XYZ file of C-alpha atoms in Angstrom:
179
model
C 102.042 134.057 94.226
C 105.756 133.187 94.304
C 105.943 129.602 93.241
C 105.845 128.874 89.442
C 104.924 125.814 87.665
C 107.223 123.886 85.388
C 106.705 124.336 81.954
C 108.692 122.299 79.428
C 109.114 122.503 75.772
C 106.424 121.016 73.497
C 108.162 120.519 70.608
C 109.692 116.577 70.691
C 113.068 115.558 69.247
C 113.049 112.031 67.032
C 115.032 110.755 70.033
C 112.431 112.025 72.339
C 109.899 110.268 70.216
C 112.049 107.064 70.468
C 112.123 107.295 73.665
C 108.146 107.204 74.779
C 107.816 104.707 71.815
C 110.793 102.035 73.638
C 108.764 102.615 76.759
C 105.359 101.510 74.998
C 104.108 105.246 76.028
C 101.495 107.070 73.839
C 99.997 110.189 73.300
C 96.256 111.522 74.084
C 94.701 114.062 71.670
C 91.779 116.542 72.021
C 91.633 119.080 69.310
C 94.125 117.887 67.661
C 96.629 118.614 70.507
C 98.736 116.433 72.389
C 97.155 116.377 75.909
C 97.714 113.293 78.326
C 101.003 110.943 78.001
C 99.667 107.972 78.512
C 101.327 104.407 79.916
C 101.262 101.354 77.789
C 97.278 100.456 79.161
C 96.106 103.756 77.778
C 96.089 104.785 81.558
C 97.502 108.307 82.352
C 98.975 109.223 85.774
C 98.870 112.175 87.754
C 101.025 112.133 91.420
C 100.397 114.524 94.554
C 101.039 114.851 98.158
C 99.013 114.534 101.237
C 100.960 117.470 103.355
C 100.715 117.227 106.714
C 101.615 119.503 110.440
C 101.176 117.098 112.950
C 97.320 116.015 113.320
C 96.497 118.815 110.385
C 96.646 118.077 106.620
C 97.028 120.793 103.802
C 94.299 121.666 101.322
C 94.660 123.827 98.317
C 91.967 125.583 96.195
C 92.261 125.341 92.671
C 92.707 128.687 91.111
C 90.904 130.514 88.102
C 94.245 130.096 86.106
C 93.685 126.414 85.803
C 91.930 125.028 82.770
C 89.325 123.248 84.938
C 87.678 122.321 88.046
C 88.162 125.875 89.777
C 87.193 126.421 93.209
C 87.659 122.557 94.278
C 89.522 121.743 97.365
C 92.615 119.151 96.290
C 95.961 118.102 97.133
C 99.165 119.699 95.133
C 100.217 117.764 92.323
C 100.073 117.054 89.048
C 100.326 115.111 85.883
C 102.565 112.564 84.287
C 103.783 114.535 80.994
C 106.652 113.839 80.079
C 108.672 110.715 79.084
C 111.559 111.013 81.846
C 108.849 110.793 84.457
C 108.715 107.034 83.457
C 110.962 104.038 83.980
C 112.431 102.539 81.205
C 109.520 99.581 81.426
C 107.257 102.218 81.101
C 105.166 102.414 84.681
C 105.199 106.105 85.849
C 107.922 107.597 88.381
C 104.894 108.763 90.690
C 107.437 109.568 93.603
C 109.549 111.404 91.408
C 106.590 113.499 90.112
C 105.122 114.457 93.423
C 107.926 115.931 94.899
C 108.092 118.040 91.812
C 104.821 119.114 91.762
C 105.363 119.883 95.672
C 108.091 121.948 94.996
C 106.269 124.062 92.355
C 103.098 124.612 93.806
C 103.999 124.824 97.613
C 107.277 125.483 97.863
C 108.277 122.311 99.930
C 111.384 120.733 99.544
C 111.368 117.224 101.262
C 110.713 113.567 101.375
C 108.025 111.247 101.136
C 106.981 109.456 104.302
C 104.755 107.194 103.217
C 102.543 105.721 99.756
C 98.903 105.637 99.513
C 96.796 102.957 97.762
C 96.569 104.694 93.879
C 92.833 105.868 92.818
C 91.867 104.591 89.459
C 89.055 106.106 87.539
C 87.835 104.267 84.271
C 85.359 106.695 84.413
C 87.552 109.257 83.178
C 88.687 109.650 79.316
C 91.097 108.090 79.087
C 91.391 106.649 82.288
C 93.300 108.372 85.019
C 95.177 106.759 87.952
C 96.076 109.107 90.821
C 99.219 108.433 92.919
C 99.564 110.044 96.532
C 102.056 110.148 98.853
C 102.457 111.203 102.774
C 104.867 114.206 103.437
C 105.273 115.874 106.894
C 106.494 119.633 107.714
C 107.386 121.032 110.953
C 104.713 123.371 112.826
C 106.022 127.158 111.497
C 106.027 125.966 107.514
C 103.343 127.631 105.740
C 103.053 126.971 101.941
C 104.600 129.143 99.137
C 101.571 128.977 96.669
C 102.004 128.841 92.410
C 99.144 130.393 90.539
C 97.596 127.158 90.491
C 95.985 127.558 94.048
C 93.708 130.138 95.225
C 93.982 129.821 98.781
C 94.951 126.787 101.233
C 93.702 125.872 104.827
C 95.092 123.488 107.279
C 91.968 121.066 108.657
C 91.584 117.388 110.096
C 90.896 114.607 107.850
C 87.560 114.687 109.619
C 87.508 118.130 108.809
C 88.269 117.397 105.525
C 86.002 114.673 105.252
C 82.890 116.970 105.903
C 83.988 118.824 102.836
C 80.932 118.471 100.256
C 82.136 116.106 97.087
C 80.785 118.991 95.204
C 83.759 121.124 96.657
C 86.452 118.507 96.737
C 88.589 116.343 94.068
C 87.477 112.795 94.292
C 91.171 111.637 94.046
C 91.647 113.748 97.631
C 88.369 112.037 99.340
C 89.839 108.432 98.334
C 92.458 109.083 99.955
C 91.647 111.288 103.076
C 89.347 108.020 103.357
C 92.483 105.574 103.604
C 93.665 107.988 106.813
């Protein structure tokens, strides 16, 4: 693996602290641990890309180095996690966050083409809402993978679609189901 993911420091100065408290943002705990940033709704936000070479759309496996959900077939991205990843009103810089993310775990430097309809899931604790975005690479890119992915295979969205939900992040199906 080649690509690294972006790890920041934990530890938050008082002006830090100011600074997610002026943008009504709040922190999740499990175990005592800060673990979700969350937006003013108690909503946290997670942003990816839906990577696609021409008619073909990119699918990476979640590796054993991740804390959960190994094996499942996903789109690269990631969470909201840290303050400057929202605008000063508070609502998450999803764009911003996906093309980060992209960088990291694939390797792509680009644009987005286009904005999917967000996935919300109230189901979730807390509550998760699950920005995606269109990007397009020419036909000889291959991805640069981060430990976070296993593997990665290039298939139709019908393809994809005939994935078993058991094998595949429900974030990815709702939107391979808006293609």
């Amino acid at each position: 693996f080649k690509g690294k993911s972006r790890k920041r420091r934990t530890i938050m100065s008082w002006k830090d602290i100011l600074k997610v408290e002026k943008k009504g943002l709040q922190w999740s705990y499990k175990n005592g641990k800060k673990k979700f940033l969350l937006d003013k709704d108690g909503v946290r936000h997670a942003a990816g890309a839906a990577v696609f070479k021409g008619d073909k759309i990119l699918l990476v496996e979640r590796s054993e180095q991740e804390d959960t959900m190994h094996g499942l077939w996903e789109f690269a991205g990631g969470k909201l996690e840290h303050e400057d990843e929202f605008f000063e009103d508070g609502s998450p810089d999803a764009e911003k966050v996906a093309l980060i993310e992209i960088s990291e775990e694939l390797g792509l430097k680009g644009s987005i083409v286009k904005a999917y309809k967000p996935h919300y899931d109230g189901n979730m604790n807390p509550p998760k809402k699950y920005h995606c975005f269109r990007m397009e690479v020419k036909e000889d890119w291959e991805p640069t993978l981060s430990e976070e992915h296993s593997d990665h295979k290039w298939v139709t969205v019908e393809e994809a679609l005939e994935i078993p939900s058991n094998e595949m992040r429900h974030h990815a199906r709702f939107v391979l189901n808006q293609l």
